[in-house]
Short mmCIF file of C-alpha atoms in Angstrom, two decimals:
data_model
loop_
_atom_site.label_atom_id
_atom_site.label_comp_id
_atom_site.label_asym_id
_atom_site.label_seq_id
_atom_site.Cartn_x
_atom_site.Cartn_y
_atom_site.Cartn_z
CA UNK A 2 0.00 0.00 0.00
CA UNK A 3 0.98 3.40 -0.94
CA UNK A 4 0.42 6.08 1.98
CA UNK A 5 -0.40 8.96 -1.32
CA UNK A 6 -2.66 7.57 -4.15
CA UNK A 7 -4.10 10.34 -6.59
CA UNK A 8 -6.18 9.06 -9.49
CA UNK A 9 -7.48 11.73 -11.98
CA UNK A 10 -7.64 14.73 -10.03
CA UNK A 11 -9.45 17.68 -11.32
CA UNK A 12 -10.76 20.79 -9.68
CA UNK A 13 -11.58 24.00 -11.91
CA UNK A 14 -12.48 27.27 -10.60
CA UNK A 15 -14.98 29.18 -13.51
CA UNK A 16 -13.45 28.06 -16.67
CA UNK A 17 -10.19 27.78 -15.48
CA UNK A 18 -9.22 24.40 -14.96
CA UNK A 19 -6.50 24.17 -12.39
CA UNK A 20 -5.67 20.62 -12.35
CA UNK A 21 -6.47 18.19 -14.98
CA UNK A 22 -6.35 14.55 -14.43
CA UNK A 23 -3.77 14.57 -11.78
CA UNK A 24 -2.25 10.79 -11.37
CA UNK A 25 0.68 9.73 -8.91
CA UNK A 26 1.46 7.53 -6.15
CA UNK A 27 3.67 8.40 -3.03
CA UNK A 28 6.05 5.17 -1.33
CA UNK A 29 6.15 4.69 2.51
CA UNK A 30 9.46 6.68 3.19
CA UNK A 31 9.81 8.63 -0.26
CA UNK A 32 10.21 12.01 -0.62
CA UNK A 33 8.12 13.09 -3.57
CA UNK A 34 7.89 16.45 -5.56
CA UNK A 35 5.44 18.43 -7.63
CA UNK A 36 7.49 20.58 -9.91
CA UNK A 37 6.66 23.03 -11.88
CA UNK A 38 5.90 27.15 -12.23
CA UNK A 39 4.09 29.11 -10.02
CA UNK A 40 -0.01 28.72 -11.22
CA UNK A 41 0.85 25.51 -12.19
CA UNK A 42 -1.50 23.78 -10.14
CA UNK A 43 1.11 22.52 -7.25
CA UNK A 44 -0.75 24.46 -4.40
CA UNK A 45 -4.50 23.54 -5.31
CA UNK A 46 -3.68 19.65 -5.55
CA UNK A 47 -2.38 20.04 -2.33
CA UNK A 48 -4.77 21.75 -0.85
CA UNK A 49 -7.35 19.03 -2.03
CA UNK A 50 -4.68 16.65 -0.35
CA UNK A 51 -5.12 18.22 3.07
CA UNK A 52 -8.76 18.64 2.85
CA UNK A 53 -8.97 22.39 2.41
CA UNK A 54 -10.23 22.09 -1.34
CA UNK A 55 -13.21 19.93 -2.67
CA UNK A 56 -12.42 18.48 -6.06
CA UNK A 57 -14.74 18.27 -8.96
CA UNK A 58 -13.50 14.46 -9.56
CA UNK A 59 -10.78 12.32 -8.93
CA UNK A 60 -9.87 9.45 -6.35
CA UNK A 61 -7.39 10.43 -3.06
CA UNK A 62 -6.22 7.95 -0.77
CA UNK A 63 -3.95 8.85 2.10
CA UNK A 64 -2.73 5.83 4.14
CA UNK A 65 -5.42 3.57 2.39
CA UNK A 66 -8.43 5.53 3.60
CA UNK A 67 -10.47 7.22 1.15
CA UNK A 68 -10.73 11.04 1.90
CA UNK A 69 -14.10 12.03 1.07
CA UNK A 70 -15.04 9.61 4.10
CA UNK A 71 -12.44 9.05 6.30
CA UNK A 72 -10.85 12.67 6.51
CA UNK A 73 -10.76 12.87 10.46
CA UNK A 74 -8.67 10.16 10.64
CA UNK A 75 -6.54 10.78 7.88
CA UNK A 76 -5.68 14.25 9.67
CA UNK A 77 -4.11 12.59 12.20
CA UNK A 78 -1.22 10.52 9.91
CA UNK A 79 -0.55 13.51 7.98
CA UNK A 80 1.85 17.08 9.04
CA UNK A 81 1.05 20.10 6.87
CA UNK A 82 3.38 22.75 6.02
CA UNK A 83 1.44 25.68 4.10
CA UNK A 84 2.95 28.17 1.45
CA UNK A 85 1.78 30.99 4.34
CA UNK A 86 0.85 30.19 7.85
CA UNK A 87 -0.94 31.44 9.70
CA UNK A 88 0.10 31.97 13.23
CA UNK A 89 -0.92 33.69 16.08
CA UNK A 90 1.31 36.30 15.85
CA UNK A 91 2.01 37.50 19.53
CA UNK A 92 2.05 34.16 21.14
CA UNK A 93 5.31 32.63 21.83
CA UNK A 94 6.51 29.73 20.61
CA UNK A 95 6.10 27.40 23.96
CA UNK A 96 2.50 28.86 24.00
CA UNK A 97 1.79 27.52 20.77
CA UNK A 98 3.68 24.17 21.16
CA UNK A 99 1.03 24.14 24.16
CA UNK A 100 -1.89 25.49 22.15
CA UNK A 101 -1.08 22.80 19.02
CA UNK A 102 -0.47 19.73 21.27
CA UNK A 103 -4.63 20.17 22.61
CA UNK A 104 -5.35 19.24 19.23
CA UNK A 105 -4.06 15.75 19.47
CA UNK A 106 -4.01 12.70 21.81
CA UNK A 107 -0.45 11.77 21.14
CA UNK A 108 2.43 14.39 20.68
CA UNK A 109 5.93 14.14 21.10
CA UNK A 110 7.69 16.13 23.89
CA UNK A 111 8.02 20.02 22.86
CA UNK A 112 11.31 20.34 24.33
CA UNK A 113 12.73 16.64 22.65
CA UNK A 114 11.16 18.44 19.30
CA UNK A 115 12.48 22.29 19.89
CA UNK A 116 15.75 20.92 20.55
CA UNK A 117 15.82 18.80 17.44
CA UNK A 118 14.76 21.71 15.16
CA UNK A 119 17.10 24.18 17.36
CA UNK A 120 14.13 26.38 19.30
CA UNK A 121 15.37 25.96 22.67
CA UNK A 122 17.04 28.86 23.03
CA UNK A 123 13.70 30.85 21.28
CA UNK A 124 11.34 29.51 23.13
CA UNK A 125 10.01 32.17 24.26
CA UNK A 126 10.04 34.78 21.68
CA UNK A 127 6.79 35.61 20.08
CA UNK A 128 6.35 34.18 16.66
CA UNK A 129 5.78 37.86 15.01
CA UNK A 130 9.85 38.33 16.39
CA UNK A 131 10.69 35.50 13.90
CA UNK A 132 13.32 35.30 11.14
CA UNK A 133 11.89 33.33 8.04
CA UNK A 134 14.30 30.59 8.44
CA UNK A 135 13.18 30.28 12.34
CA UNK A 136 9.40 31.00 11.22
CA UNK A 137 10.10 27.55 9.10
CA UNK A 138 11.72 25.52 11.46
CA UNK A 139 8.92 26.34 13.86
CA UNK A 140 6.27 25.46 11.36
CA UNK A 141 7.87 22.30 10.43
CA UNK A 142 8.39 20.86 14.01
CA UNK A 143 4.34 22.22 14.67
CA UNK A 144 3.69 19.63 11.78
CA UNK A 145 5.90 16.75 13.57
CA UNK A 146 4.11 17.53 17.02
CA UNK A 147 1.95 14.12 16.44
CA UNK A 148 4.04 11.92 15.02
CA UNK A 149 2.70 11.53 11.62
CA UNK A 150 3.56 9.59 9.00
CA UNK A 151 3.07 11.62 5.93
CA UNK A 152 4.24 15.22 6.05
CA UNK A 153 3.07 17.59 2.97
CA UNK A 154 4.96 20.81 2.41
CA UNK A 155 4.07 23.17 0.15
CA UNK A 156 6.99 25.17 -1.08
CA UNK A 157 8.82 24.99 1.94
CA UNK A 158 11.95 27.45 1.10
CA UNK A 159 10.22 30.06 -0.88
CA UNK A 160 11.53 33.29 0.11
CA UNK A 161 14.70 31.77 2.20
CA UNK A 162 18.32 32.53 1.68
CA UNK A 163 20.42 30.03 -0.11
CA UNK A 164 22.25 29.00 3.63
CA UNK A 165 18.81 28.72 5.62
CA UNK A 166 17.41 26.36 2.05
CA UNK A 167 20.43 24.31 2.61
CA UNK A 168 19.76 23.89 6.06
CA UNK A 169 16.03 23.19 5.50
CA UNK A 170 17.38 20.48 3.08
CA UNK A 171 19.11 18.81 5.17
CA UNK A 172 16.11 18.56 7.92
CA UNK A 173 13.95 17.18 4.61
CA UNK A 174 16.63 14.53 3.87
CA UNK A 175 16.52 13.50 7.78
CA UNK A 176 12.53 13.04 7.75
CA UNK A 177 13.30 10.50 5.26
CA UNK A 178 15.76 8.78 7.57
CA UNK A 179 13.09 8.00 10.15
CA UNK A 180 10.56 6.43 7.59
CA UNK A 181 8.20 9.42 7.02
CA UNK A 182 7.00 9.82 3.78
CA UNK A 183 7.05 13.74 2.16
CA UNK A 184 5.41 15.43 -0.40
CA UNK A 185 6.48 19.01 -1.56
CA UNK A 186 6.03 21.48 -4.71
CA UNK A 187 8.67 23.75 -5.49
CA UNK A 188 9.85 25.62 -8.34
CA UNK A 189 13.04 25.74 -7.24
CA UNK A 190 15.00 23.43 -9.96
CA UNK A 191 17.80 22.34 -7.86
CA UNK A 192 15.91 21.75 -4.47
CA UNK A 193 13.71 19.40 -6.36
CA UNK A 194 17.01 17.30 -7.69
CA UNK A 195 19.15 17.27 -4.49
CA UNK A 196 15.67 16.40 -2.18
CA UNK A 197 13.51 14.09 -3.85
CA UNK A 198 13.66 10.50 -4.85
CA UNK A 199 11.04 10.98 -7.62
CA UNK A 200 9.25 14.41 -8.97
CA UNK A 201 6.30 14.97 -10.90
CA UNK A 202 6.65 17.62 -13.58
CA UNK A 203 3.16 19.95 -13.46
CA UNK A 204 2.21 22.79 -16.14
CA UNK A 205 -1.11 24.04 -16.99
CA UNK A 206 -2.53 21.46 -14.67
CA UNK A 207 -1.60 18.29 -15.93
CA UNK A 208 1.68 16.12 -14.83
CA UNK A 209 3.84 15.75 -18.17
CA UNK A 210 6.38 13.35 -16.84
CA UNK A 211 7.29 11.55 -13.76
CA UNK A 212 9.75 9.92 -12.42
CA UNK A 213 13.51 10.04 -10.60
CA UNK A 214 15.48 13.25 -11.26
CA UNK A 215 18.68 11.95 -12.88
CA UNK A 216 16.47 9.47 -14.83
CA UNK A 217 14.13 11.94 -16.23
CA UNK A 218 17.40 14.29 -17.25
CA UNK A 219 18.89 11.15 -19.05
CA UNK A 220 15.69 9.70 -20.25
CA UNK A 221 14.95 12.46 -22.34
CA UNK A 222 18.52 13.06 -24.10
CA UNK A 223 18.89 16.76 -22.75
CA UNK A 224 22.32 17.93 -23.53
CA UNK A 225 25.07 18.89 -21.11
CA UNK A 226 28.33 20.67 -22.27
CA UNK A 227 31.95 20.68 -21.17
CA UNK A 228 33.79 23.27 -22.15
CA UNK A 229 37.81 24.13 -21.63
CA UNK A 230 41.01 26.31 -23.18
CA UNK A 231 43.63 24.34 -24.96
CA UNK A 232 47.41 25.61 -25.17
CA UNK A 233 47.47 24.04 -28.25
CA UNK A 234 45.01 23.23 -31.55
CA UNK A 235 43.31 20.48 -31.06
CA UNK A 236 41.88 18.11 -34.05
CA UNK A 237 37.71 18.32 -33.64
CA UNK A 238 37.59 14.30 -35.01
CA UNK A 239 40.03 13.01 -31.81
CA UNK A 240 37.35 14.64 -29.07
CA UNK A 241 34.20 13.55 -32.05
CA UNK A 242 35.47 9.69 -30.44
CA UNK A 243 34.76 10.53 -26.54
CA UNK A 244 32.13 8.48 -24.95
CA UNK A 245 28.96 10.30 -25.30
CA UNK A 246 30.13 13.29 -27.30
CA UNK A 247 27.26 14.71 -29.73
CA UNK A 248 28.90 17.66 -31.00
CA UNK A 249 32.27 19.67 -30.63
CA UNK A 250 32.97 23.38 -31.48
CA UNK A 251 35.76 25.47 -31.20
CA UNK A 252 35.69 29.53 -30.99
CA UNK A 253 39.60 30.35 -31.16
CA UNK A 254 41.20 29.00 -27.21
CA UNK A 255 37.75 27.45 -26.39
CA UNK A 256 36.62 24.18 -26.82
CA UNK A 257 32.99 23.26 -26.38
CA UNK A 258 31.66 19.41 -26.35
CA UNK A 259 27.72 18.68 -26.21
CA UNK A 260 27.14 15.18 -24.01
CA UNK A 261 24.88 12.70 -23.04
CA UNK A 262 26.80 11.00 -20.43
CA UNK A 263 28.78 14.39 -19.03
CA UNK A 264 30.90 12.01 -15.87
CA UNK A 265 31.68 9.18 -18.58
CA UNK A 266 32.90 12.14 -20.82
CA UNK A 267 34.97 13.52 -18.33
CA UNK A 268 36.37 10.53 -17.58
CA UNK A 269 37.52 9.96 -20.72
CA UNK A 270 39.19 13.25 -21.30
CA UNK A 271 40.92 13.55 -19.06
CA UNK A 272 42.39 10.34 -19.44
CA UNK A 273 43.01 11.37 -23.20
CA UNK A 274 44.66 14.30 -21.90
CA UNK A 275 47.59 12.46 -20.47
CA UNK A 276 48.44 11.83 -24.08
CA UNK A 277 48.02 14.96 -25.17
CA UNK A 278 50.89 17.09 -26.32
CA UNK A 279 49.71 20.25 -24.43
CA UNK A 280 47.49 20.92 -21.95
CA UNK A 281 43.76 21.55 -21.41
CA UNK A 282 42.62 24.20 -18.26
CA UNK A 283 39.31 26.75 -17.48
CA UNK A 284 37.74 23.16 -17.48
CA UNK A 285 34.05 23.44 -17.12
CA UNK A 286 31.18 21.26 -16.63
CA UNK A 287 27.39 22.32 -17.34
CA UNK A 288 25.08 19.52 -16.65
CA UNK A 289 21.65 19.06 -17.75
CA UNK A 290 19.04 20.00 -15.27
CA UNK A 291 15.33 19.54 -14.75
CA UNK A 292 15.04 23.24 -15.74
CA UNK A 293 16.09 21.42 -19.28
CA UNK A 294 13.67 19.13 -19.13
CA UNK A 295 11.10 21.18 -18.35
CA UNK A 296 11.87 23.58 -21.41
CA UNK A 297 12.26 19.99 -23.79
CA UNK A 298 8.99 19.20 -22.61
CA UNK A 299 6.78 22.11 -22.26
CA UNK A 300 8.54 24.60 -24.66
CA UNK A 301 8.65 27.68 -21.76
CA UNK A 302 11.26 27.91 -18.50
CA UNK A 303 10.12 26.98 -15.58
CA UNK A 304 10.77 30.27 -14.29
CA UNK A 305 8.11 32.03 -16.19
#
């Protein structure tokens, strides 16, 4: 069993259709992302996950119980983490530890889960007094107060600095390590390939591909390019015979290689370069990304 099962979502507001025919499953201990632009429909299929959002049609089940009937229960297996939450905003954070735990019958020890998400020593400050990488940690360990098994987050590091996204990284990764499965959207490119195990590309509603990051980038045959300076001319047809080379061009010093398979390449080269009569340096690597496959496949950046 799946804990996340999503069969033909779809939820329009007016004649705007939001999400259309939204299909994926979720494995015990995966971390899974929706990826894709903002108004892509990330938000409003999980919103319908958490029970906030009615959809038109479609099949959810969440730890084998179907939603539509069993969505009391289902609250307590699952830990959300909204785009913007709202707190109350002169409380401090033991208050709302407090006020959170009377929700539940089984929560963890606030001070076992402040020290694991480093709020000891901010206890006490009101959550207004925040920094957004506190405000996030906070949030997070609010959505671990009952142990649950699923935890959804809905772009978790918008807004952060890169440091405080690494760090929140890292506490993603770790959820994983104790067996709790985690769904996210992001549009952030390289969270989605460092964090998840699989991702699920979403534009205009729909999911055009799905599957494991580095699989996805190789699946599809998107290009990546090393690039260096020679000290002397070198002949075109010798680098033509690298492993994985699709193309070579060379403007004056510079020497630039289209790949599939960019660390056999590199291998290679530098191995050939041991033979080589002079010597290769500004060596540079540009791998494919999902922000390639999402242009291959929908024609538009994921940044627009």
């Amino acid at each position: 069993m799946n804990p996340i099962e999503v069969k033909n979502l779809k939820k329009s507001y007016g004649k705007v259709e939001a999400v259309r025919g939204v299909s994926f499953a979720v494995a015990e201990g995966e971390i899974f992302g929706l990826l894709g632009p903002n108004g892509a429909g990330k938000t409003t299929t999980l919103e319908i996950l958490e029970g906030l959002k009615q959809p038109d049609s479609g099949k959810i089940k969440i730890m084998g119980l179907d939603i539509e009937k069993n969505l009391s229960e289902i609250r307590s297996h699952v830990g959300v983490v909204l785009q913007s939450t709202g707190l109350l905003p002169e409380l401090t954070l033991a208050e709302l530890f407090e006020l959170f735990a009377g929700f539940y019958e089984n929560v963890r020890p606030v001070q076992e889960l402040a020290a694991e998400f480093d709020l000891i020593e901010i206890l006490e400050r009101k959550y207004s007094e925040l920094s957004g990488g506190q405000r996030q940690r906070f949030v997070l360990a609010l959505a671990l107060l009952h142990n649950p098994k699923i935890v959804i987050l809905d772009e978790p590091t918008l807004g952060l600095d890169p440091a405080v996204r690494q760090r929140f990284w890292d506490i993603i990764l770790s959820l994983r390590g104790r067996g709790i499965t985690v769904l996210l959207t992001t549009h952030y490119m390289e969270e989605a390939e460092i964090v998840c195990d699989r991702v699920a590309i979403i534009d205009y509603g729909k999911i055009v591909a799905q599957d494991r990051p580095t699989k996805l980038i190789n699946s599809l045959g998107v290009i990546s390019r090393v690039k260096f300076m020679s000290s002397k001319t070198i002949n075109l047809s010798e680098l033509e015979q690298i492993t994985g080379i699709v193309s070579v061009r060379r403007d004056r010093y510079v020497y630039d290689l289209e790949t599939e398979a960019p660390e056999a390449s590199l291998r290679e080269l530098l191995a050939w370069e041991k033979d080589f009569a002079g010597k290769i340096f500004n060596l540079q690597v540009e791998t494919a990304t999902l922000e390639d496959v999402f242009l291959k496949l929908t024609g538009h950046s994921l940044r627009e």
